[in-house]
Coordinates of C-alpha atoms in Angstrom, one line a residue:
X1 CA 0.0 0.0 0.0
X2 CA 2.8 2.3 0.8
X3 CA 4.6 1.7 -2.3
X4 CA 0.7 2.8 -4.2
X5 CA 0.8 6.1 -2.2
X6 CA 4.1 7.1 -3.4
X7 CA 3.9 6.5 -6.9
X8 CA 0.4 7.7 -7.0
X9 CA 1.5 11.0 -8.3
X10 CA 3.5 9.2 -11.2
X11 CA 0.3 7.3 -12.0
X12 CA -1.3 10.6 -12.0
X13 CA 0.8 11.9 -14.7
X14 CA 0.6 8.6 -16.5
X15 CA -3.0 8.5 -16.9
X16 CA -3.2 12.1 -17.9
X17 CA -1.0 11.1 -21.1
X18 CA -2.3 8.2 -21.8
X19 CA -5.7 10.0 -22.0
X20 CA -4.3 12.8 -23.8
X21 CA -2.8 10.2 -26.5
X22 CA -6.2 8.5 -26.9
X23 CA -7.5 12.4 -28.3
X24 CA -9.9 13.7 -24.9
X25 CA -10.4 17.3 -24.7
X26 CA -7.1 18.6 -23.1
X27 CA -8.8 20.9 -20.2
X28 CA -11.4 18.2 -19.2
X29 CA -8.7 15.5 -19.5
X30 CA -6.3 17.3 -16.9
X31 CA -9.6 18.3 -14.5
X32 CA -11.1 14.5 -14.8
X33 CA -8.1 12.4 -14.2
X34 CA -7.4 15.5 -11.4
X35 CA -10.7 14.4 -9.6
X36 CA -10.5 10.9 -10.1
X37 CA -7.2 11.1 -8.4
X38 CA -8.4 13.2 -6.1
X39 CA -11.2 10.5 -5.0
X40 CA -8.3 7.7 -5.0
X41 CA -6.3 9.7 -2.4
X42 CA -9.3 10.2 0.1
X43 CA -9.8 6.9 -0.2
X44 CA -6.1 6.0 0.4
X45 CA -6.4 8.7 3.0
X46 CA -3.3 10.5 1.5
X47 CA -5.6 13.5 0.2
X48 CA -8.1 15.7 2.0
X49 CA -11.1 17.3 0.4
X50 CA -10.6 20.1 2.4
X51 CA -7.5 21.3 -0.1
X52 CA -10.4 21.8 -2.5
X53 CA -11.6 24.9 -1.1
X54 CA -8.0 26.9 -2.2
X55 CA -9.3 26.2 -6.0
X56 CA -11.5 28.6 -6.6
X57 CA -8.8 31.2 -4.8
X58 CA -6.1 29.9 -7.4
X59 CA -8.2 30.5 -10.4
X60 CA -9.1 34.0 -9.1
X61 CA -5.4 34.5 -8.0
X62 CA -4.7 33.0 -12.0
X63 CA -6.7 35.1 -14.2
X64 CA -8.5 38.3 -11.9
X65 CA -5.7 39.9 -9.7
X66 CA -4.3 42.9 -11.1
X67 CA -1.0 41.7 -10.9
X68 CA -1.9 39.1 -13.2
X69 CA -3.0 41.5 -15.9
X70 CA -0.5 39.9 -18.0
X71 CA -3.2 36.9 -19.2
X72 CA -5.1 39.6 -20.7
X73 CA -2.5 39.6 -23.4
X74 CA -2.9 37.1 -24.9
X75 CA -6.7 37.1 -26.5
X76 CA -5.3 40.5 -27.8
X77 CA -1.6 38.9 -29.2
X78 CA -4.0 36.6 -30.7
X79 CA -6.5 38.8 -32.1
X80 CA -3.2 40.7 -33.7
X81 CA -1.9 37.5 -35.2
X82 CA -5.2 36.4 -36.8
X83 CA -5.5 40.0 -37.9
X84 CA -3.1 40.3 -39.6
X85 CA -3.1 36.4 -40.9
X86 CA -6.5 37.8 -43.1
X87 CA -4.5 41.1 -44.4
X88 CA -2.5 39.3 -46.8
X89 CA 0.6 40.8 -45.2
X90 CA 2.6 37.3 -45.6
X91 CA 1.7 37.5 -49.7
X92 CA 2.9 40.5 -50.0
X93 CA 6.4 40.0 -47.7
X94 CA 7.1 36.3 -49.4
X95 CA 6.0 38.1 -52.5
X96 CA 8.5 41.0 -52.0
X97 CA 11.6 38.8 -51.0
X98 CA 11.4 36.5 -53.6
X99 CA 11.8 39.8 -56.1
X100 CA 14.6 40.9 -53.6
X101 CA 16.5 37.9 -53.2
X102 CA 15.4 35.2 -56.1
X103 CA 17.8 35.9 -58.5
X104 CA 20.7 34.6 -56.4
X105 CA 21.3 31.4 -55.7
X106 CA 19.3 30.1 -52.2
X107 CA 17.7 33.2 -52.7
X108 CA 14.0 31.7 -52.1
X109 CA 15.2 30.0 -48.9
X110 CA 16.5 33.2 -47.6
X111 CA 13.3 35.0 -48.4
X112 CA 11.4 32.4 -47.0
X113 CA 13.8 32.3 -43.4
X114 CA 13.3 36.6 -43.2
X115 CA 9.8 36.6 -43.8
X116 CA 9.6 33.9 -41.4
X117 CA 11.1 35.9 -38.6
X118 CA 8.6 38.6 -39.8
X119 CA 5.6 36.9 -39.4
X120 CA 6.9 35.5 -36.3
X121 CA 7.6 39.0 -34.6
X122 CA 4.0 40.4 -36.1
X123 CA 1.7 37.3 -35.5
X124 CA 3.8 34.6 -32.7
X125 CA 1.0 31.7 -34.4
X126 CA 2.9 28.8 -35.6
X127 CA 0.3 26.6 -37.3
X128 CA -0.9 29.7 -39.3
X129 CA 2.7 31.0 -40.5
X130 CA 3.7 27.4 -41.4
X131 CA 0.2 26.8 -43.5
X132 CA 0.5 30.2 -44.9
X133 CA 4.0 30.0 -45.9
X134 CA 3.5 26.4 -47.2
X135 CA 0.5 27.1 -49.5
X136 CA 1.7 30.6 -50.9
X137 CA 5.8 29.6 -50.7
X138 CA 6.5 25.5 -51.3
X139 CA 4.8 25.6 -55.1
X140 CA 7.0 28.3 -55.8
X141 CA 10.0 26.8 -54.7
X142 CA 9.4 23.7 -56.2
X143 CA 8.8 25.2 -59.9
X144 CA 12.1 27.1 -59.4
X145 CA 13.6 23.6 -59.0
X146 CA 14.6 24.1 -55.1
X147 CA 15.1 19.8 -53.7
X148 CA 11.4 19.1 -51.9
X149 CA 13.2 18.6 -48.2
X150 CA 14.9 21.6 -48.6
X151 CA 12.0 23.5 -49.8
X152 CA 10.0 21.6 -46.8
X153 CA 12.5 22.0 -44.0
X154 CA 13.1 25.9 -44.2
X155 CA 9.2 26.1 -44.2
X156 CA 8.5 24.1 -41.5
X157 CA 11.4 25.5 -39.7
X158 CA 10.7 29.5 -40.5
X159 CA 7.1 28.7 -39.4
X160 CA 8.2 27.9 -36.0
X161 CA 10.2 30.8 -35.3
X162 CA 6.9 31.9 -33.7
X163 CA 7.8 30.3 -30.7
X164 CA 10.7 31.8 -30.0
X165 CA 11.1 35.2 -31.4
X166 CA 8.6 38.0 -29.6
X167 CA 6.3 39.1 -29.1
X168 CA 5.1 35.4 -28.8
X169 CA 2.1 33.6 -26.9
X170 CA 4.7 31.0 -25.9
X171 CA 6.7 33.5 -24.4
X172 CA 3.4 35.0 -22.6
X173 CA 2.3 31.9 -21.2
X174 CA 5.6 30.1 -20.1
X175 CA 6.7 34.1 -18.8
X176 CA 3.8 33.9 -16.3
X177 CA 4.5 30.5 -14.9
X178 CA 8.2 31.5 -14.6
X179 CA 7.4 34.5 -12.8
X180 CA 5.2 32.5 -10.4
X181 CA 7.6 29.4 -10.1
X182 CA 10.3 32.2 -9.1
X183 CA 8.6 33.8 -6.3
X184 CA 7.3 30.4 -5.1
X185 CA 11.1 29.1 -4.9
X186 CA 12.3 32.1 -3.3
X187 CA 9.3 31.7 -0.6
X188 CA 10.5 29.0 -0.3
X189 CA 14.1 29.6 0.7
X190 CA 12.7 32.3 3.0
X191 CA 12.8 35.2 1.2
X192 CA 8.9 37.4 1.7
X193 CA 10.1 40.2 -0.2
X194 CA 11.0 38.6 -3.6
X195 CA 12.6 40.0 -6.6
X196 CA 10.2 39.6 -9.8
X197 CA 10.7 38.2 -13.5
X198 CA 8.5 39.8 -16.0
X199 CA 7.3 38.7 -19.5
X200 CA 9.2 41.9 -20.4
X201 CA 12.3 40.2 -19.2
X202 CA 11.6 36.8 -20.9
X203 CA 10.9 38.9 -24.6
X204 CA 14.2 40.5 -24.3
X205 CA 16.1 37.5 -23.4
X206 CA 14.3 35.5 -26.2
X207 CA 15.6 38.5 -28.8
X208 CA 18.7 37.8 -29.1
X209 CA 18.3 33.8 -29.5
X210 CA 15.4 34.3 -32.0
X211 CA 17.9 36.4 -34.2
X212 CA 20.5 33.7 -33.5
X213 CA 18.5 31.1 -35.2
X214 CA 17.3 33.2 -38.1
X215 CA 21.1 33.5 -38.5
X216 CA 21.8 30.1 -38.4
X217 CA 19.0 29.3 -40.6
X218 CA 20.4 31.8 -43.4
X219 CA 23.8 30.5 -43.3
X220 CA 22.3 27.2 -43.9
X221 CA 20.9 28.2 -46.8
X222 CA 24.1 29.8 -48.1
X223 CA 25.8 26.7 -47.5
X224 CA 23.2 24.7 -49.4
X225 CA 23.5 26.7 -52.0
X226 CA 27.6 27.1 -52.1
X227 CA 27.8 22.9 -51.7
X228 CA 24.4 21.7 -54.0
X229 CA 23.5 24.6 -56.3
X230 CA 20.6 22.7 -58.2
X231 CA 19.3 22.0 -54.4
X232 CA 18.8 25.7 -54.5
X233 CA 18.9 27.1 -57.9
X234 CA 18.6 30.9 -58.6
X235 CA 14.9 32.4 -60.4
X236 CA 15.5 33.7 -63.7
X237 CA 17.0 37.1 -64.1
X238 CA 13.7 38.4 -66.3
X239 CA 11.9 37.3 -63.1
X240 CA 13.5 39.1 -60.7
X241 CA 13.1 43.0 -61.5
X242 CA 13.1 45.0 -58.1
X243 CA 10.2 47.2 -57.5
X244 CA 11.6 49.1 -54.6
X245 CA 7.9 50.5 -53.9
X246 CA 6.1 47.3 -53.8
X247 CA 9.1 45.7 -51.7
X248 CA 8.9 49.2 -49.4
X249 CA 5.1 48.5 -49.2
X250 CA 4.9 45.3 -47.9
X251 CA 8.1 45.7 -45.5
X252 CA 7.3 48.9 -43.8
X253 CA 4.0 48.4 -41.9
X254 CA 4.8 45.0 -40.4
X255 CA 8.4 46.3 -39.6
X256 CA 6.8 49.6 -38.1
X257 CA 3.8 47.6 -36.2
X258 CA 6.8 45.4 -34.6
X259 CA 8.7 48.6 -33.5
X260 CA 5.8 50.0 -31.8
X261 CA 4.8 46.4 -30.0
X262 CA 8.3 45.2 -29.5
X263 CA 9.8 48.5 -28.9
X264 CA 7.7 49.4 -26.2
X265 CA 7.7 46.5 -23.6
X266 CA 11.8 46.8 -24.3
X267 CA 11.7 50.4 -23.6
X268 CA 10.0 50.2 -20.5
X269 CA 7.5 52.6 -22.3
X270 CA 4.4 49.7 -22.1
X271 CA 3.7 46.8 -21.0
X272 CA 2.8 43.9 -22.4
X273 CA -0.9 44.1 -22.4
X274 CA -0.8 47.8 -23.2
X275 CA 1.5 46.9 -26.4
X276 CA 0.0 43.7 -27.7
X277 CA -3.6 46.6 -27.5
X278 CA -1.5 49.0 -29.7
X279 CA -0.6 46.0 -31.9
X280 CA -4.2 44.6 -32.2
X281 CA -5.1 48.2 -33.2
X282 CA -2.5 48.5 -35.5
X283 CA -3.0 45.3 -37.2
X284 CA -6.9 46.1 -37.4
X285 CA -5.6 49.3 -39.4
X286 CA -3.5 47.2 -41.7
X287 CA -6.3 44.4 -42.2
X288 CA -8.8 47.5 -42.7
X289 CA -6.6 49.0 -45.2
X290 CA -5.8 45.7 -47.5
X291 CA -9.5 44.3 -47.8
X292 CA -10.6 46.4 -49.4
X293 CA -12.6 44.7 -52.6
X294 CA -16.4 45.1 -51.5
X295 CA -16.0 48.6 -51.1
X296 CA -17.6 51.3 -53.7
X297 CA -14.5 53.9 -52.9
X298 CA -11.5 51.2 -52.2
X299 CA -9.3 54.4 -52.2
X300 CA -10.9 56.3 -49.7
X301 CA -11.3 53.2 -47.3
X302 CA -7.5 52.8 -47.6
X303 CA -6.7 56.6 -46.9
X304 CA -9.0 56.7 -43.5
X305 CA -7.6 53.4 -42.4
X306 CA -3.9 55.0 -42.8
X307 CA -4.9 58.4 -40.8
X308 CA -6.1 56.5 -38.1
X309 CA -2.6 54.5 -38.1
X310 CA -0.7 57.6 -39.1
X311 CA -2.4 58.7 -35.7
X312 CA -1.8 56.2 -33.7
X313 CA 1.7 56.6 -34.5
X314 CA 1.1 59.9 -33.4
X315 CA 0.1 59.0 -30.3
X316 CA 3.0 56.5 -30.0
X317 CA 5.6 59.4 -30.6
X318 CA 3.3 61.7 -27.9
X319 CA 4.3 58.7 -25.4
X320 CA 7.9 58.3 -25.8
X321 CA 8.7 61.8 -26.7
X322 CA 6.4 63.6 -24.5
X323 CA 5.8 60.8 -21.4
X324 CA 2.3 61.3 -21.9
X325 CA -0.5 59.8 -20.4
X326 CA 1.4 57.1 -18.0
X327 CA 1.7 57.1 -14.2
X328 CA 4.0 59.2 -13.3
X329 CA 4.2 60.9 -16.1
X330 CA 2.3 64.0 -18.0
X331 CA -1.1 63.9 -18.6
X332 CA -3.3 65.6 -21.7
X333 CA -3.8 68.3 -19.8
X334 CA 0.2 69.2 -18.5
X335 CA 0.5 69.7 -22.5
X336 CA -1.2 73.2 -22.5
X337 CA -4.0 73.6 -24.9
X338 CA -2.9 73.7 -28.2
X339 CA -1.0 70.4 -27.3
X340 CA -4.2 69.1 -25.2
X341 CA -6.0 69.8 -28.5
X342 CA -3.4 68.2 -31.0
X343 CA -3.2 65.0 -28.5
X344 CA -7.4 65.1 -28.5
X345 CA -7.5 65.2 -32.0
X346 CA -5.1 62.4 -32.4
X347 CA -7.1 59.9 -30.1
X348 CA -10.2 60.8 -32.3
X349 CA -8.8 60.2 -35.4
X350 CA -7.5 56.8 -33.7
X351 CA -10.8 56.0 -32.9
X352 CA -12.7 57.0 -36.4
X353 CA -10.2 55.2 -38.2
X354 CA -10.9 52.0 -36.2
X355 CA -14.3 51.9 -36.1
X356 CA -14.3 52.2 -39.8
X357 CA -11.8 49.9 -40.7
X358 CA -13.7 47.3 -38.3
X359 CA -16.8 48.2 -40.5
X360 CA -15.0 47.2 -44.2
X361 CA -13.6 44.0 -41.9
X362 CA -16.7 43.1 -40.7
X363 CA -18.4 44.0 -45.1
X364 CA -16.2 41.6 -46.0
X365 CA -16.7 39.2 -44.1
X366 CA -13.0 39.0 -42.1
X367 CA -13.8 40.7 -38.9
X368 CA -16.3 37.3 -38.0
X369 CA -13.2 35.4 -38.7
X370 CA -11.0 37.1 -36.9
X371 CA -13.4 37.3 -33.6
X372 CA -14.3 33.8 -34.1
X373 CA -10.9 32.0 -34.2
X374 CA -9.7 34.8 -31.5
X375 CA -12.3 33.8 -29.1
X376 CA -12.0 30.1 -29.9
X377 CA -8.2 30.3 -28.9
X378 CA -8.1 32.3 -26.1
X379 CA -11.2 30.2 -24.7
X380 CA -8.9 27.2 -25.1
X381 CA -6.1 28.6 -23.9
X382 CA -8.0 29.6 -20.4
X383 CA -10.0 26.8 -20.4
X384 CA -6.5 24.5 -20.4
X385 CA -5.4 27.3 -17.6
X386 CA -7.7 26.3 -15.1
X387 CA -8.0 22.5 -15.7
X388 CA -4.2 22.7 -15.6
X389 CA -4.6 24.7 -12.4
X390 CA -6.8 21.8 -10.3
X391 CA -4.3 19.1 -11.7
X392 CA -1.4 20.8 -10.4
X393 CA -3.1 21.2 -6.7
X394 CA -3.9 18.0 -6.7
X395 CA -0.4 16.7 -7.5
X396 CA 0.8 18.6 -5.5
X397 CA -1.4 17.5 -2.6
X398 CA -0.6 13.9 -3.4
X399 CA 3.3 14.8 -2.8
X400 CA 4.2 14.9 -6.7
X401 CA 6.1 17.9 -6.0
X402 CA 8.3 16.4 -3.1
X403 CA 9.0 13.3 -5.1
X404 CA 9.7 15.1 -8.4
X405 CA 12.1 17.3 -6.0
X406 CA 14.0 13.8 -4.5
X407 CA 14.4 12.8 -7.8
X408 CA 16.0 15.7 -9.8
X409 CA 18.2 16.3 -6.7
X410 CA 19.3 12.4 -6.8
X411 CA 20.3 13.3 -10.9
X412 CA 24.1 13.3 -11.3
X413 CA 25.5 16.4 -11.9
X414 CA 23.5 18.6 -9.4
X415 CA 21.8 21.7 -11.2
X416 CA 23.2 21.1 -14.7
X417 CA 22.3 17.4 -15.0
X418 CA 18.9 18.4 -13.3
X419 CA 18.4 20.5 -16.0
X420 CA 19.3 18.1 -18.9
X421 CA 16.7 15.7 -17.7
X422 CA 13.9 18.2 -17.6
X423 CA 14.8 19.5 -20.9
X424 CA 15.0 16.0 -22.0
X425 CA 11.5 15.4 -21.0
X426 CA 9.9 18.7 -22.4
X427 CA 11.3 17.4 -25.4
X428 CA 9.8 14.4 -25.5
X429 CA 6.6 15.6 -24.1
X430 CA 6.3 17.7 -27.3
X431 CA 6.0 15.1 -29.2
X432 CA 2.6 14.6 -28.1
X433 CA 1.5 17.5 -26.4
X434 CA 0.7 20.8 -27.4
X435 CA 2.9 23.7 -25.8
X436 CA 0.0 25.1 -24.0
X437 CA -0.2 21.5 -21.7
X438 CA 3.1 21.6 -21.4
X439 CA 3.5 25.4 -20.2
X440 CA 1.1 25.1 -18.0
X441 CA 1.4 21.2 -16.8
X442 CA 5.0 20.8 -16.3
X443 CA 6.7 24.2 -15.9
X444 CA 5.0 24.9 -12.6
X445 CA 6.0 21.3 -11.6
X446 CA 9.8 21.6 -12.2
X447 CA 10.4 25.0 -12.3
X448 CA 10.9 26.1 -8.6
X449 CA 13.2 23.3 -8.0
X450 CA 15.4 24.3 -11.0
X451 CA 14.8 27.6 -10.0
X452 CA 16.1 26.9 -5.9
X453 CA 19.0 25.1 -7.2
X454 CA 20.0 28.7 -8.2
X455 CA 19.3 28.7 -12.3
X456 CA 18.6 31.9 -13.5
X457 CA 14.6 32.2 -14.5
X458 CA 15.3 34.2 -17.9
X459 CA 17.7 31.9 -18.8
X460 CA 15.9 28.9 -18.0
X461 CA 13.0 30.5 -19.8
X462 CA 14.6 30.7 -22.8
X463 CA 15.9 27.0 -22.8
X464 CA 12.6 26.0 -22.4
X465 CA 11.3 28.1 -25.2
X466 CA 13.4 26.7 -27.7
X467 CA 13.0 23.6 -26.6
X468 CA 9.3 23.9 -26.9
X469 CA 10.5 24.9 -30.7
X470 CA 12.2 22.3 -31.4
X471 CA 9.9 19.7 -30.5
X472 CA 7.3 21.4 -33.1
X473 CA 10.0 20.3 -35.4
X474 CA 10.9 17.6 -35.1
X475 CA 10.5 14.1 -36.5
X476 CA 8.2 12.0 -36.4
X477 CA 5.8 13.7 -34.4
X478 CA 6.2 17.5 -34.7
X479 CA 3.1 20.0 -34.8
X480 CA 5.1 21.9 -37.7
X481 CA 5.3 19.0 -40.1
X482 CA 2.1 17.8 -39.9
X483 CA 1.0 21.5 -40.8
X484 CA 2.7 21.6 -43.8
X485 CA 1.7 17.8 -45.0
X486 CA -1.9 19.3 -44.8
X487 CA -1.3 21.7 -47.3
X488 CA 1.9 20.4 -49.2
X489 CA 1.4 19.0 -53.3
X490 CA 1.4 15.0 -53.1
X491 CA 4.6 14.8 -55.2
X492 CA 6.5 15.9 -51.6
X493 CA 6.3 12.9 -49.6
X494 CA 6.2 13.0 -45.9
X495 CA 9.6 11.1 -46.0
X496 CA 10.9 14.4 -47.5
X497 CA 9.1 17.2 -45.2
X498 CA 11.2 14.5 -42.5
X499 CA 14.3 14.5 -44.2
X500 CA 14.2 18.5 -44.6
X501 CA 13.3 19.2 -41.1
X502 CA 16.2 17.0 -40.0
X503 CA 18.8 19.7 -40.5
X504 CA 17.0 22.4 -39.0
X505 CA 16.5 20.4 -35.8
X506 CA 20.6 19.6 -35.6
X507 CA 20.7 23.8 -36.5
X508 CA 17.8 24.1 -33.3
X509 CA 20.0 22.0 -31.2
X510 CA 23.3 23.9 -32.0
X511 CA 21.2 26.8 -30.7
X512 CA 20.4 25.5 -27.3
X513 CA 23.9 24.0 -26.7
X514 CA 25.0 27.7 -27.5
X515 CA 22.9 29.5 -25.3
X516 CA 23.0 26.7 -22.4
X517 CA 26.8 27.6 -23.0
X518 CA 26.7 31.5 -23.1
X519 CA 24.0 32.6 -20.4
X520 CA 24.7 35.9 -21.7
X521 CA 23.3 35.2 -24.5
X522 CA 19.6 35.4 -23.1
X523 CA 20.5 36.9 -20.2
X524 CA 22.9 39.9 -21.2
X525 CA 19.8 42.4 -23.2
X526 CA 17.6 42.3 -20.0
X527 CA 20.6 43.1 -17.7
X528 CA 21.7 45.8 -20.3
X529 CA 18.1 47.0 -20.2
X530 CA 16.6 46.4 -16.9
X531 CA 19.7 46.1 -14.8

């Protein structure tokens, strides 16, 4: 009997998967097998119902205190990304690249790596950039004469720069549980007045990283093409005039929405809920802008959407320039009243333009898309959240915690082999799980005893992140590959998408030995920035 109670939380875990595996709802899996354990351990009389009275107080504590504003991000990151998914922005950057770099050899696969990064920094969704990418890029690349897993593997593998690069729901998600699992650790080694690790900090060590990989992934290509040119032939040179004012059109919106997201959680100037509001504005303007066909005057639609954007810009400048309108800080009114008056008219322009823009989205049908696959995310997302939350008390209840604790301390190595194993495990858990479980599932099991053994959270934040990336990508399970196998021609095999996504993995695991290696490396741009 003794030897039941103390691997009941293992058995836990084990069911869990094993239901997850068979294809149950993820949040009801995780709250059923949580209650069904639950009942085991009164009846072991290892668990007391009494514990289930701090539930409802974890939820609240998860998703209603102000502190925890955070969450509210990420139905607003989301609404961005879809956003601007339905603007056509990706046509128009692939379609822009491939005139800037086709006409040298690799040239596609470089195009299709930056405009990867792009999409990743503008909409964080990896199953969309990968689809997108895969339906508008791959036929291209394969007329040109570009080998299939080459073609396939810089798809797949620019699709999932999402996870990594931000402003990322990955990186919103796993920065909350890290900022929890740090102040419970350092409760826990006595210390009431702890120091805190924002999703701030996590985006700004993930920068550097992200860039690292896009990096790695160009010189890939280069070598490609240097080693096998007819793996990664050049377009013809008819093909590949430059038209500086189409490539300037499609660049300089999703470059400029970036620099007013990213820029401002770096800055310090907003934080991450305030920014990813600007962006979802933003991207509103851009969609509102682009879709255009069932209007009577497309011109005119186009010109108020870019006033209002022109004036949230404004606004933007009136912020950093000006510190208006933060705590602290000036208000409307400290700007006398021609500047109260500039700054008023600003905000209404803001607001006309949106309204209209969300009135040609919703005549053309891509504002119901848009709110429906936003709400249908960020439902699951917070639905996942709080199933995750009850399994997570009740393991802990059970003692998971305390055994999970005995056994990473027992690992060889202390800290450093610790941390292999748990990596090793978050990379085999995303085979089968989605990062969402595992975020929410896992992190806040192992994190606070990484996290007491004295490993730096942004650091171990970023691991984990591009671990999570990595597992999207690789064979035979990854998330990434079976995107593109939906919407890849039937003359590319699936032994192919696996053979091109085996290079990129080796390139993704080069990246973490680097940056496991050099700390500084995701810790040095939040120091720099935040001391």
């Amino acid at each position: 009997m003794s030897t039941l109670i103390e691997i009941l939380p293992f058995l836990m875990f084990a069911a869990a998967f094993a239901a997850l595996l068979r294809g149950y709802p993820v949040a009801f899996t995780l709250a059923g097998v949580a209650l069904l354990f639950a009942l085991i351990g009164m009846a072991l009389d290892v668990f007391d119902p009494i514990h289930f009275r701090a539930f409802p107080q974890r939820i609240y504590g998860n998703l209603m205190e102000m502190d925890r504003q955070i969450l509210v991000a990420v139905p607003l990151f989301v609404f961005m990304g879809v956003m601007l998914e339905k603007s056509k922005v990706a046509e128009e950057l692939l379609e822009a690249m491939g005139a800037l770099f086709g006409t040298m050899r690799g040239g596609l696969g470089i195009s299709v790596v930056v405009v990867g990064a792009l999409l990743a920094a503008s909409t964080g969704i990896v199953g969309a950039t990968v689809v997108t990418m895969g339906l508008l890029s791959l036929p291209t690349m394969l007329k040109r004469g570009y080998s299939p897993e080459l073609a396939a593997g810089s798809i797949a593998a620019s699709g999932t720069l999402g996870q990594i690069i931000p402003p990322s729901i990955v990186l919103v998600l796993l920065g909350d549980q890290i900022s929890n699992a740090y102040q419970e650790a350092q409760r826990a080694q006595g210390i009431f007045s702890p120091d805190i690790v924002s999703v701030g900090d996590l985006f700004a060590g993930a920068l550097i990283p992200g860039l690292l990989l896009v990096g790695f992934y160009i010189g890939y290509q280069v070598f490609i093409a240097i080693t096998r040119p007819n793996s990664a032939p050049a377009a013809p040179a008819a093909e590949g005039g430059t038209d500086w004012g189409k490539i300037l059109h499609a660049l300089l919106p999703p470059l400029g929405l970036i620099f007013a997201v990213l820029g401002s959680i770096l800055a310090g100037l907003a934080t991450p809920t305030e920014a990813a509001g600007i962006g979802a504005v933003g991207a509103t303007f851009l969609a509102g802008a682009r879709n255009a066909g069932s209007d009577n005057n497309p011109r005119l639609g186009q010109l108020v959407s870019f006033v209002g954007l022109a004036a949230l810009v404004g606004l933007f400048l009136l912020v950093v320039f000006a510190n208006l309108g933060q705590d602290r800080r000036l208000f409307v009114a400290d700007l006398g009243a021609m500047g109260s008056l500039f700054a008023w008219g600003l905000v209404g322009l803001t607001v006309l333009g949106a309204a209209l823009s969300l009135w040609r989205l919703k005549k053309s049908g891509v504002l119901d898309e848009v709110m429906s696959s936003t709400a249908n995310i960020s439902a699951m997302v917070f639905v996942i959240l709080i199933g995750a939350s009850l399994f997570s008390l009740i393991f802990r209840e059970l003692g998971g915690d305390e055994v999970v604790q005995h056994a990473l301390e027992a690992v060889p190595g202390g800290k450093w082999g610790a941390l292999a194993i748990v990596m090793l495990v978050m990379f085999l858990l995303g085979f089968f799980l989605d990062f969402i479980e595992i975020t929410f599932v896992v992190v806040p099991i192992v994190a606070p005893i990484l996290l007491m053994m004295g490993i730096d959270p942004v650091w171990l934040g970023v691991l984990m992140a591009m671990n999570l990336q990595t597992s999207f990508l690789t064979p035979p399970f990854g998330f990434a590959l079976f995107y593109l196998r939906g919407v890849a021609p039937p003359e590319v095999t699936t032994a192919a998408i696996y053979r091109g996504a085996i290079p990129f993995v080796i390139i993704q695991l080069i990246g973490i030995l680097a940056v496991a290696l050099v700390p500084w490396l995701a810790t040095g741009l939040p120091e720099w920035l935040y001391g």
